Amino acid sequence: MTRIALLGLAAATLVTESRAQCSLQAAALTGLDGAVYTSAAWDPDGAGPLPPRLLVGGSFTTAGGLTANGVAAYDLQTGSWSVFGTGVSGAVYCVVALPGGSFAVGGTFASAGGVPANNVALWTGTGWAALGAGWPSPMTVMLGAPNGELLAAHAGASFVVSRWDGVGWTTLGSSAPGVHLAVTDTGDILVGGWSGIWRWTGTAWVPHASGVTHAWSLATLPGGRLFAAVSYLAPHFAIFDGTTWTQLGGTITRGYSGPIVSDVEVLPSGDLAVSGFFTFGLPGPGHFMRWNGSTWTPLGGNPAGNGSITTLTFMPEGQLFAGSALSNYLGRLASTCAAQSAPSGAGCASTGGANALAVEKLPWIGSTYRARATGLPAVALVTEVYGFSPLALPLASVLPQGQPGCLLHVWPDFIDLTIAVAGTATTELVVPAASSLVGIGFHNQMNVFELDATGTIAAVTASNALSLTVGAF
C-alpha cells in the first residue's frame, strides 16, 4: 500500500468534514502605526525549536507599543510583537530572511540600531551590521539566492543588479535589460522588462524564456516554473515551464502606473495568491486573487479595503498575511479547516542524542506533508511509521534490541524505510487534492535501528509521535 493509498483508504472508511464547509476568515492585526511595504517568514533560531515568525518592514515607528522604526516581527503563537534594537533611521522596502536567524533589510535609511548603514543592513541575530559601503540609492528590490548570497537592484539612470557574497558587492554587468528581478531555485538570476526576460550567465545578460515582451512582474515557482505578467498579444498572466508559456485565464487590465503585480505566494494546494494593481472586470484596483489551475477567483475579497495589497506571506502554520502601504493595513486570512499537528507520546534517547520528530510542512490537501527527525545516530536505518490509531507498546516486547523506555506510539498501518544522514531523517506523505480528506486524523513516528561496525542491529529506539489532521486552505 502506498502512502497516497493510505489516506485514500481513510477517506473511504471515515466520516470527514467536507471542504464546502471550510472558509477563509480575515482579521486585522493591530500594533503598527504606519505603512507595511514588505514581509517574509523568518526563523529566529534557524533549525532550532522556535517556530517561524512574520517579519515585516515599512514606515511604521512602533509595533505593539514598542519602538520599532521600520522593522518588527510578529509571533503567531503568542500574538505579540518583537523589535530589533532601535530599528532603522528611515523606511524599509524589502526584507530577506537568511539562515541561522539573521536577515537583511533594504530601503532608505542612513543607520540601523545606531550603526552607519547606507540603505541596507544585516541583523546578525544579536545586533545590526552594515553590508560594506551599502547602496547608493534607496533599495527597493532584494532577494535571497539558494547559496545564501543576496541579490539587490535599484533603478537610477539604468537598472543595476548587484550580488553580496558576504564580503562585498559585485555589479552584474554595467546595467540590466529590465526592471523586475527574480532568482530561480537553481540560482539563475533573471530580469524582466519591455524587451522580455533575460538571464545572467556569469559574464553577460542573455535572452531567456523567449516569446513574451513587456514582462512587468516575475516570480519563481516550485518545479523550476516562472510566473510573469506579460504582453505578446494582450496583457495576461502566464507560467513558463521551461519550454512553453501557458496563459492563466483572461486578459488583465492595469490599474495604476505602478507594477501590475506586487506579490505572489504559493498556497499549500499549489494554488497561487496574487496581489497588485490589476482588474479582471471587477471594480477598482488592488485586487487580491487566487488561481486554482483553471480559474481566477477573489481570495477573501480585499482585506485591505480600498488600499492595494503590497506584500503577501504564507506562514507554515497555514495563515496568509497581507500588508498594504496605502491603508497602513496588516491582516491575515486563516482557514476554518486548518491542518494541525500536536505531540503524541515522548521519544527516547539513542547514541545520537534525543530522537525528536518535528513537522516541517503540515498536511494540507494538494500538498506534501513533511517531518524531520533529529538527534539520531550517525549510522542508522529508520522506519517511517504511519497509522490511524495511537499505541503505547514497549519496543522491547517486539524486538530484542528495543531499549528500555522506548515505545511504539503509532499503530503501524504503513511502514517505510529510510536512512539517517548526519543524524537526521525526513519522512514525506503526499496528500491528494481531495476534499473528502479534510478533517482526517493520522499519526506519525520514526523508529531508529542503530547499526554496529558489522552492520548488525545493536539497538532500536524511537522518536516522539505526532498526531496530525488534514486541512484545506
Tab-separated table of C-alpha atoms in Angstrom:
chain	number	residue	atom	x	y	z
A	1	MET	CA	0.000	0.000	0.000
A	2	THR	CA	1.420	3.386	-0.982
A	3	ARG	CA	1.275	6.392	1.289
A	4	ILE	CA	-1.255	8.045	-1.019
A	5	ALA	CA	-3.457	4.929	-0.838
A	6	LEU	CA	-3.191	5.050	2.948
A	7	LEU	CA	-5.101	8.350	3.042
A	8	GLY	CA	-7.419	7.160	0.263
A	9	LEU	CA	-8.441	4.239	2.449
A	10	ALA	CA	-9.171	6.635	5.276
A	11	ALA	CA	-11.361	8.762	3.019
A	12	ALA	CA	-13.410	5.691	2.131
A	13	THR	CA	-13.860	4.467	5.703
A	14	LEU	CA	-14.040	7.569	7.892
A	15	VAL	CA	-16.674	10.280	8.162
A	16	THR	CA	-14.906	13.522	7.268
A	17	GLU	CA	-15.611	17.218	7.052
A	18	SER	CA	-16.441	18.495	3.576
A	19	ARG	CA	-14.279	21.222	2.120
A	20	ALA	CA	-17.502	23.022	1.218
A	21	GLN	CA	-17.826	23.793	4.927
A	22	CYS	CA	-14.378	25.375	5.002
A	23	SER	CA	-13.807	29.085	4.554
A	24	LEU	CA	-11.119	31.726	4.891
A	25	GLN	CA	-11.640	34.254	7.650
A	26	ALA	CA	-9.955	37.665	7.559
A	27	ALA	CA	-8.714	39.508	10.622
A	28	ALA	CA	-6.708	42.698	11.003
A	29	LEU	CA	-3.544	42.764	13.110
A	30	THR	CA	-3.046	45.761	15.358
A	31	GLY	CA	0.097	47.288	16.759
A	32	LEU	CA	1.732	49.020	13.772
A	33	ASP	CA	1.357	52.767	13.327
A	34	GLY	CA	2.407	53.087	9.674
A	35	ALA	CA	2.611	51.555	6.220
A	36	VAL	CA	3.690	47.952	5.520
A	37	TYR	CA	5.797	47.528	2.364
A	38	THR	CA	7.314	44.069	2.709
A	39	SER	CA	7.106	40.814	4.686
A	40	ALA	CA	8.737	37.381	4.962
A	41	ALA	CA	8.685	34.213	7.042
A	42	TRP	CA	11.690	34.338	9.390
A	43	ASP	CA	13.014	31.656	11.738
A	44	PRO	CA	14.688	33.369	14.720
A	45	ASP	CA	16.846	30.348	15.651
A	46	GLY	CA	17.412	28.686	12.279
A	47	ALA	CA	16.987	24.933	12.726
A	48	GLY	CA	16.214	25.353	16.433
A	49	PRO	CA	12.889	24.663	18.176
A	50	LEU	CA	11.380	28.149	17.870
A	51	PRO	CA	8.633	28.453	15.213
A	52	PRO	CA	8.944	30.912	12.312
A	53	ARG	CA	7.673	34.448	12.785
A	54	LEU	CA	6.282	37.030	10.400
A	55	LEU	CA	8.919	39.663	9.628
A	56	VAL	CA	7.551	42.972	8.327
A	57	GLY	CA	9.138	46.166	7.074
A	58	GLY	CA	7.674	49.581	6.336
A	59	SER	CA	7.467	53.170	7.525
A	60	PHE	CA	5.978	52.458	10.967
A	61	THR	CA	7.680	53.582	14.166
A	62	THR	CA	6.026	51.325	16.760
A	63	ALA	CA	4.924	47.677	16.941
A	64	GLY	CA	2.802	46.518	19.853
A	65	GLY	CA	3.710	49.659	21.760
A	66	LEU	CA	7.460	49.043	21.298
A	67	THR	CA	9.798	51.322	19.375
A	68	ALA	CA	10.302	49.518	16.062
A	69	ASN	CA	11.349	52.068	13.390
A	70	GLY	CA	10.761	50.239	10.143
A	71	VAL	CA	11.132	46.564	11.092
A	72	ALA	CA	9.397	44.180	13.527
A	73	ALA	CA	8.418	40.514	13.928
A	74	TYR	CA	5.043	39.023	14.846
A	75	ASP	CA	4.805	35.782	16.861
A	76	LEU	CA	1.792	33.801	15.624
A	77	GLN	CA	1.645	31.663	18.766
A	78	THR	CA	1.611	34.468	21.328
A	79	GLY	CA	0.162	37.275	19.214
A	80	SER	CA	2.973	39.565	20.365
A	81	TRP	CA	5.462	41.813	18.573
A	82	SER	CA	9.242	41.883	18.944
A	83	VAL	CA	11.663	44.559	17.735
A	84	PHE	CA	15.332	44.730	16.755
A	85	GLY	CA	17.237	47.299	18.728
A	86	THR	CA	16.067	50.743	17.708
A	87	GLY	CA	15.345	49.678	14.118
A	88	VAL	CA	16.500	51.801	11.193
A	89	SER	CA	16.561	55.544	10.631
A	90	GLY	CA	14.064	55.502	7.752
A	91	ALA	CA	11.748	53.184	5.831
A	92	VAL	CA	12.247	49.503	4.934
A	93	TYR	CA	11.096	48.423	1.462
A	94	CYS	CA	12.436	44.857	1.326
A	95	VAL	CA	13.408	42.104	3.790
A	96	VAL	CA	15.168	38.784	3.193
A	97	ALA	CA	15.338	36.042	5.831
A	98	LEU	CA	18.719	34.285	5.942
A	99	PRO	CA	19.889	31.014	7.529
A	100	GLY	CA	20.700	30.856	11.219
A	101	GLY	CA	18.330	33.557	12.436
A	102	SER	CA	19.755	36.528	10.538
A	103	PHE	CA	18.010	38.731	7.976
A	104	ALA	CA	18.741	41.696	5.712
A	105	VAL	CA	16.685	44.843	5.173
A	106	GLY	CA	16.842	47.389	2.385
A	107	GLY	CA	15.199	50.762	1.997
A	108	THR	CA	16.015	54.400	2.528
A	109	PHE	CA	17.965	54.958	5.755
A	110	ALA	CA	21.398	56.022	6.963
A	111	SER	CA	21.777	53.802	10.032
A	112	ALA	CA	20.444	50.677	11.724
A	113	GLY	CA	20.475	50.435	15.505
A	114	GLY	CA	22.831	53.399	15.540
A	115	VAL	CA	25.303	51.635	13.218
A	116	PRO	CA	26.050	53.576	9.996
A	117	ALA	CA	24.401	51.609	7.169
A	118	ASN	CA	23.636	53.128	3.786
A	119	ASN	CA	20.185	51.867	2.681
A	120	VAL	CA	20.921	48.198	3.512
A	121	ALA	CA	21.753	46.429	6.779
A	122	LEU	CA	22.079	42.977	8.322
A	123	TRP	CA	20.521	41.764	11.569
A	124	THR	CA	23.047	39.164	12.776
A	125	GLY	CA	20.782	37.614	15.392
A	126	THR	CA	22.158	39.817	18.167
A	127	GLY	CA	22.677	43.229	16.558
A	128	TRP	CA	22.907	45.324	13.393
A	129	ALA	CA	25.808	45.412	10.927
A	130	ALA	CA	26.482	47.261	7.683
A	131	LEU	CA	26.869	45.423	4.367
A	132	GLY	CA	30.000	47.036	3.017
A	133	ALA	CA	29.530	50.600	1.858
A	134	GLY	CA	25.835	49.943	1.402
A	135	TRP	CA	23.763	51.108	-1.552
A	136	PRO	CA	23.977	54.430	-3.429
A	137	SER	CA	20.207	54.958	-3.644
A	138	PRO	CA	17.035	53.692	-1.934
A	139	MET	CA	16.972	49.891	-2.177
A	140	THR	CA	13.609	48.672	-3.417
A	141	VAL	CA	14.383	45.103	-4.574
A	142	MET	CA	16.311	42.457	-2.645
A	143	LEU	CA	16.173	38.662	-2.934
A	144	GLY	CA	17.992	35.730	-1.397
A	145	ALA	CA	19.870	33.230	-3.583
A	146	PRO	CA	19.958	29.475	-2.793
A	147	ASN	CA	23.649	29.723	-1.853
A	148	GLY	CA	22.904	32.304	0.838
A	149	GLU	CA	24.018	35.334	-1.177
A	150	LEU	CA	21.907	38.473	-1.507
A	151	LEU	CA	20.771	39.991	-4.789
A	152	ALA	CA	19.745	43.622	-4.864
A	153	ALA	CA	18.668	46.096	-7.511
A	154	HIS	CA	17.817	49.734	-7.917
A	155	ALA	CA	16.624	51.924	-10.750
A	156	GLY	CA	18.597	55.067	-11.449
A	157	ALA	CA	19.702	56.184	-14.896
A	158	SER	CA	19.652	52.416	-15.582
A	159	PHE	CA	18.581	49.292	-13.730
A	160	VAL	CA	21.555	47.792	-11.845
A	161	VAL	CA	21.723	44.343	-10.221
A	162	SER	CA	24.421	43.526	-7.656
A	163	ARG	CA	25.362	40.482	-5.580
A	164	TRP	CA	26.521	40.449	-1.923
A	165	ASP	CA	28.724	37.397	-1.276
A	166	GLY	CA	29.337	38.045	2.424
A	167	VAL	CA	32.376	40.220	1.757
A	168	GLY	CA	31.441	42.809	-0.842
A	169	TRP	CA	29.072	43.888	-3.615
A	170	THR	CA	29.650	42.857	-7.246
A	171	THR	CA	27.668	44.530	-10.039
A	172	LEU	CA	26.369	42.174	-12.738
A	173	GLY	CA	27.284	43.994	-15.913
A	174	SER	CA	27.060	47.741	-16.296
A	175	SER	CA	23.255	47.567	-16.328
A	176	ALA	CA	20.455	45.016	-16.627
A	177	PRO	CA	17.970	44.897	-19.575
A	178	GLY	CA	14.882	45.039	-17.363
A	179	VAL	CA	13.366	46.405	-14.171
A	180	HIS	CA	11.970	43.293	-12.414
A	181	LEU	CA	14.241	40.817	-10.623
A	182	ALA	CA	13.824	37.109	-9.834
A	183	VAL	CA	16.108	34.266	-8.798
A	184	THR	CA	15.360	30.601	-9.527
A	185	ASP	CA	15.813	27.684	-7.113
A	186	THR	CA	18.944	26.739	-9.076
A	187	GLY	CA	20.445	30.194	-8.592
A	188	ASP	CA	19.798	31.674	-12.045
A	189	ILE	CA	19.264	35.445	-11.907
A	190	LEU	CA	16.513	36.802	-14.148
A	191	VAL	CA	15.314	40.294	-15.028
A	192	GLY	CA	12.191	41.266	-16.923
A	193	GLY	CA	11.237	44.391	-18.785
A	194	TRP	CA	9.972	45.842	-22.057
A	195	SER	CA	12.261	43.628	-24.132
A	196	GLY	CA	11.268	40.388	-22.406
A	197	ILE	CA	13.163	38.280	-19.860
A	198	TRP	CA	16.936	37.965	-19.550
A	199	ARG	CA	19.267	35.656	-17.604
A	200	TRP	CA	22.718	36.346	-16.142
A	201	THR	CA	25.292	33.770	-17.347
A	202	GLY	CA	28.037	34.888	-15.002
A	203	THR	CA	29.512	37.228	-17.588
A	204	ALA	CA	26.589	38.659	-19.575
A	205	TRP	CA	22.801	39.017	-19.835
A	206	VAL	CA	21.224	36.693	-22.445
A	207	PRO	CA	17.583	36.251	-23.581
A	208	HIS	CA	15.547	33.769	-21.536
A	209	ALA	CA	12.052	32.246	-21.912
A	210	SER	CA	11.544	33.840	-25.329
A	211	GLY	CA	8.144	34.577	-26.798
A	212	VAL	CA	6.996	37.360	-24.479
A	213	THR	CA	7.515	41.077	-24.152
A	214	HIS	CA	6.632	43.635	-21.505
A	215	ALA	CA	7.477	41.342	-18.587
A	216	TRP	CA	6.005	43.583	-15.886
A	217	SER	CA	6.472	41.193	-12.976
A	218	LEU	CA	8.349	37.923	-12.292
A	219	ALA	CA	8.095	35.253	-9.612
A	220	THR	CA	9.707	31.825	-9.445
A	221	LEU	CA	7.518	28.838	-8.556
A	222	PRO	CA	8.240	25.271	-7.379
A	223	GLY	CA	9.457	22.856	-10.034
A	224	GLY	CA	11.513	25.481	-11.852
A	225	ARG	CA	8.466	27.293	-13.259
A	226	LEU	CA	8.325	31.035	-13.832
A	227	PHE	CA	5.263	33.250	-13.276
A	228	ALA	CA	5.018	36.562	-15.102
A	229	ALA	CA	2.663	39.334	-16.089
A	230	VAL	CA	3.464	39.723	-19.775
A	231	SER	CA	2.171	41.029	-23.105
A	232	TYR	CA	2.543	39.465	-26.507
A	233	LEU	CA	-0.993	39.828	-27.861
A	234	ALA	CA	-2.797	41.244	-24.846
A	235	PRO	CA	-1.753	41.697	-21.202
A	236	HIS	CA	-2.159	38.497	-19.180
A	237	PHE	CA	-0.585	36.291	-16.524
A	238	ALA	CA	1.361	33.266	-17.718
A	239	ILE	CA	3.593	30.445	-16.457
A	240	PHE	CA	6.728	29.224	-18.235
A	241	ASP	CA	7.516	25.515	-17.648
A	242	GLY	CA	10.995	25.638	-19.142
A	243	THR	CA	9.728	25.209	-22.709
A	244	THR	CA	6.312	26.769	-23.183
A	245	TRP	CA	4.329	29.730	-21.904
A	246	THR	CA	0.760	28.951	-20.743
A	247	GLN	CA	-1.711	31.780	-20.260
A	248	LEU	CA	-3.642	31.858	-16.972
A	249	GLY	CA	-7.184	32.991	-17.513
A	250	GLY	CA	-8.303	36.056	-19.421
A	251	THR	CA	-6.856	39.421	-20.256
A	252	ILE	CA	-5.897	41.692	-17.376
A	253	THR	CA	-6.080	45.467	-17.135
A	254	ARG	CA	-3.540	47.622	-15.365
A	255	GLY	CA	-4.966	49.666	-12.545
A	256	TYR	CA	-2.250	52.239	-11.848
A	257	SER	CA	1.057	53.243	-13.381
A	258	GLY	CA	2.915	51.086	-10.815
A	259	PRO	CA	3.828	47.401	-11.111
A	260	ILE	CA	0.989	45.178	-12.217
A	261	VAL	CA	1.812	42.538	-9.579
A	262	SER	CA	3.067	43.461	-6.127
A	263	ASP	CA	3.485	39.911	-4.782
A	264	VAL	CA	2.827	36.220	-5.494
A	265	GLU	CA	2.585	33.412	-2.930
A	266	VAL	CA	2.180	29.669	-3.467
A	267	LEU	CA	-0.575	28.207	-1.257
A	268	PRO	CA	-0.334	24.663	0.183
A	269	SER	CA	-2.509	23.219	-2.586
A	270	GLY	CA	-0.255	24.715	-5.249
A	271	ASP	CA	-2.776	27.490	-5.984
A	272	LEU	CA	-1.355	30.980	-6.493
A	273	ALA	CA	-2.296	34.040	-4.436
A	274	VAL	CA	-1.606	37.229	-6.407
A	275	SER	CA	-1.921	40.842	-5.331
A	276	GLY	CA	-1.310	44.076	-7.182
A	277	PHE	CA	-2.718	46.741	-9.464
A	278	PHE	CA	-4.892	44.897	-11.978
A	279	THR	CA	-8.511	44.032	-12.737
A	280	PHE	CA	-10.445	41.139	-14.257
A	281	GLY	CA	-13.563	43.159	-14.930
A	282	LEU	CA	-14.038	43.726	-11.206
A	283	PRO	CA	-14.354	47.260	-9.817
A	284	GLY	CA	-11.285	49.061	-8.523
A	285	PRO	CA	-7.558	48.342	-8.456
A	286	GLY	CA	-5.555	46.485	-5.833
A	287	HIS	CA	-7.120	43.082	-6.325
A	288	PHE	CA	-6.299	40.004	-4.318
A	289	MET	CA	-6.850	36.932	-6.495
A	290	ARG	CA	-6.398	33.155	-6.462
A	291	TRP	CA	-5.515	30.914	-9.429
A	292	ASN	CA	-6.612	27.308	-8.823
A	293	GLY	CA	-5.182	25.867	-12.015
A	294	SER	CA	-8.171	26.726	-14.195
A	295	THR	CA	-9.867	29.917	-12.985
A	296	TRP	CA	-9.273	33.168	-11.107
A	297	THR	CA	-11.400	33.938	-8.049
A	298	PRO	CA	-11.219	36.676	-5.388
A	299	LEU	CA	-9.229	35.405	-2.421
A	300	GLY	CA	-11.127	36.508	0.638
A	301	GLY	CA	-12.057	39.761	-1.081
A	302	ASN	CA	-9.560	42.554	-0.480
A	303	PRO	CA	-8.714	42.590	3.241
A	304	ALA	CA	-7.074	45.982	2.871
A	305	GLY	CA	-10.376	47.573	1.828
A	306	ASN	CA	-9.727	50.268	-0.747
A	307	GLY	CA	-5.981	50.071	-0.241
A	308	SER	CA	-3.848	47.953	-2.541
A	309	ILE	CA	-2.026	44.941	-1.088
A	310	THR	CA	1.727	45.385	-1.438
A	311	THR	CA	3.045	42.207	0.212
A	312	LEU	CA	1.934	38.609	0.806
A	313	THR	CA	3.491	35.940	3.035
A	314	PHE	CA	2.153	32.447	3.677
A	315	MET	CA	3.312	31.100	7.028
A	316	PRO	CA	3.900	27.376	7.679
A	317	GLU	CA	1.090	27.314	10.266
A	318	GLY	CA	-1.354	27.975	7.427
A	319	GLN	CA	-2.089	31.698	7.539
A	320	LEU	CA	-1.757	34.109	4.625
A	321	PHE	CA	-0.654	37.590	5.707
A	322	ALA	CA	-1.334	40.657	3.563
A	323	GLY	CA	0.080	44.143	4.076
A	324	SER	CA	-0.866	47.442	2.499
A	325	ALA	CA	1.169	50.603	2.132
A	326	LEU	CA	-1.800	52.771	1.143
A	327	SER	CA	-4.127	51.902	4.013
A	328	ASN	CA	-1.484	51.134	6.682
A	329	TYR	CA	-3.021	47.668	6.921
A	330	LEU	CA	-1.683	44.285	8.029
A	331	GLY	CA	-4.077	41.360	8.192
A	332	ARG	CA	-4.350	37.632	7.716
A	333	LEU	CA	-6.559	35.011	6.162
A	334	ALA	CA	-6.898	31.801	8.184
A	335	SER	CA	-8.696	28.606	7.184
A	336	THR	CA	-11.545	27.306	9.314
A	337	CYS	CA	-10.280	23.830	8.330
A	338	ALA	CA	-6.638	24.305	9.220
A	339	ALA	CA	-4.146	21.460	9.108
A	340	GLN	CA	-2.936	20.659	12.609
A	341	SER	CA	-0.127	18.908	14.447
A	342	ALA	CA	0.267	18.023	18.125
A	343	PRO	CA	2.832	15.922	20.036
A	344	SER	CA	1.641	12.440	20.933
A	345	GLY	CA	3.963	10.359	23.082
A	346	ALA	CA	7.568	11.081	24.047
A	347	GLY	CA	10.674	9.814	22.306
A	348	CYS	CA	13.697	8.156	23.872
A	349	ALA	CA	17.444	8.604	23.544
A	350	SER	CA	19.856	6.972	21.107
A	351	THR	CA	23.631	7.322	20.874
A	352	GLY	CA	22.979	10.378	18.677
A	353	GLY	CA	21.044	12.167	21.396
A	354	ALA	CA	17.340	12.693	21.957
A	355	ASN	CA	15.340	11.351	18.999
A	356	ALA	CA	12.932	14.169	18.089
A	357	LEU	CA	10.363	14.392	15.277
A	358	ALA	CA	9.050	17.817	14.201
A	359	VAL	CA	6.741	18.972	11.416
A	360	GLU	CA	8.234	20.923	8.514
A	361	LYS	CA	5.076	21.055	6.323
A	362	LEU	CA	1.588	20.428	7.659
A	363	PRO	CA	-0.783	18.007	5.867
A	364	TRP	CA	-2.852	20.255	3.578
A	365	ILE	CA	-4.817	18.669	0.750
A	366	GLY	CA	-2.984	19.014	-2.547
A	367	SER	CA	0.397	19.220	-0.818
A	368	THR	CA	3.068	17.014	0.735
A	369	TYR	CA	3.276	16.548	4.499
A	370	ARG	CA	6.884	16.509	5.696
A	371	ALA	CA	8.522	15.935	9.084
A	372	ARG	CA	12.172	15.716	10.106
A	373	ALA	CA	13.727	13.585	12.838
A	374	THR	CA	16.876	14.891	14.535
A	375	GLY	CA	19.197	13.665	17.262
A	376	LEU	CA	19.606	10.293	15.517
A	377	PRO	CA	22.771	8.156	15.426
A	378	ALA	CA	25.211	8.880	12.611
A	379	VAL	CA	24.626	5.387	11.163
A	380	ALA	CA	21.085	4.062	11.385
A	381	LEU	CA	18.127	2.685	9.481
A	382	VAL	CA	14.890	4.494	10.242
A	383	THR	CA	11.338	3.239	9.825
A	384	GLU	CA	8.664	5.806	8.965
A	385	VAL	CA	5.529	4.637	10.756
A	386	TYR	CA	2.060	5.932	9.807
A	387	GLY	CA	-1.238	4.833	11.309
A	388	PHE	CA	-4.753	5.871	12.250
A	389	SER	CA	-4.617	4.748	15.895
A	390	PRO	CA	-2.304	5.616	18.793
A	391	LEU	CA	-0.414	2.904	20.626
A	392	ALA	CA	1.782	2.502	23.703
A	393	LEU	CA	3.759	-0.679	23.056
A	394	PRO	CA	7.282	-1.150	24.517
A	395	LEU	CA	9.742	-1.786	21.687
A	396	ALA	CA	11.465	-4.384	23.861
A	397	SER	CA	8.328	-6.525	23.666
A	398	VAL	CA	8.551	-6.505	19.858
A	399	LEU	CA	12.297	-6.626	19.204
A	400	PRO	CA	15.092	-7.913	21.453
A	401	GLN	CA	17.173	-4.812	20.651
A	402	GLY	CA	14.383	-2.490	21.828
A	403	GLN	CA	15.704	-0.163	24.504
A	404	PRO	CA	14.028	0.353	27.907
A	405	GLY	CA	11.578	3.241	27.972
A	406	CYS	CA	11.189	3.301	24.181
A	407	LEU	CA	7.602	2.925	22.928
A	408	LEU	CA	5.875	2.319	19.628
A	409	HIS	CA	3.290	5.130	19.723
A	410	VAL	CA	1.593	4.524	16.345
A	411	TRP	CA	-0.324	1.514	15.109
A	412	PRO	CA	1.713	0.534	12.011
A	413	ASP	CA	-0.848	0.745	9.191
A	414	PHE	CA	2.044	1.720	6.901
A	415	ILE	CA	5.816	1.387	7.346
A	416	ASP	CA	8.568	2.606	5.027
A	417	LEU	CA	12.343	2.647	5.388
A	418	THR	CA	14.815	5.499	5.116
A	419	ILE	CA	18.424	6.140	6.207
A	420	ALA	CA	19.712	8.635	8.742
A	421	VAL	CA	22.189	11.116	7.262
A	422	ALA	CA	24.269	13.215	9.643
A	423	GLY	CA	21.864	12.387	12.452
A	424	THR	CA	18.680	13.398	10.617
A	425	ALA	CA	15.983	11.681	8.555
A	426	THR	CA	12.962	13.040	6.699
A	427	THR	CA	9.566	11.491	6.032
A	428	GLU	CA	7.006	12.666	3.467
A	429	LEU	CA	3.371	11.833	2.716
A	430	VAL	CA	1.592	13.027	-0.425
A	431	VAL	CA	-1.875	14.370	0.436
A	432	PRO	CA	-4.194	14.219	-2.606
A	433	ALA	CA	-6.274	17.272	-3.523
A	434	ALA	CA	-9.474	15.596	-2.336
A	435	SER	CA	-11.961	17.482	-0.150
A	436	SER	CA	-13.057	14.154	1.380
A	437	LEU	CA	-9.715	14.018	3.204
A	438	VAL	CA	-10.304	17.236	5.158
A	439	GLY	CA	-10.563	16.501	8.871
A	440	ILE	CA	-8.964	13.043	8.717
A	441	GLY	CA	-6.549	12.379	11.561
A	442	PHE	CA	-3.452	10.204	11.442
A	443	HIS	CA	-0.256	9.603	13.431
A	444	ASN	CA	3.429	9.534	12.519
A	445	GLN	CA	6.542	8.274	14.312
A	446	MET	CA	10.131	7.331	13.417
A	447	ASN	CA	11.805	4.225	14.857
A	448	VAL	CA	15.595	4.074	14.807
A	449	PHE	CA	17.630	0.903	14.160
A	450	GLU	CA	21.207	1.638	15.202
A	451	LEU	CA	23.913	-0.431	13.491
A	452	ASP	CA	27.279	-1.545	14.847
A	453	ALA	CA	30.532	-1.770	12.871
A	454	THR	CA	29.497	-5.096	11.327
A	455	GLY	CA	26.116	-3.785	10.154
A	456	THR	CA	24.214	-5.692	12.850
A	457	ILE	CA	21.315	-4.042	14.655
A	458	ALA	CA	22.684	-3.008	18.034
A	459	ALA	CA	19.729	-1.043	19.437
A	460	VAL	CA	16.247	0.100	18.499
A	461	THR	CA	14.954	3.439	19.786
A	462	ALA	CA	12.085	5.739	18.875
A	463	SER	CA	11.156	9.348	18.292
A	464	ASN	CA	8.156	11.084	19.754
A	465	ALA	CA	4.927	10.740	17.771
A	466	LEU	CA	2.842	13.409	16.058
A	467	SER	CA	-0.940	13.492	15.841
A	468	LEU	CA	-1.987	15.216	12.619
A	469	THR	CA	-5.169	16.472	10.988
A	470	VAL	CA	-5.558	17.064	7.254
A	471	GLY	CA	-6.647	20.610	6.389
A	472	ALA	CA	-7.652	22.750	3.413
A	473	PHE	CA	-6.718	26.337	2.513
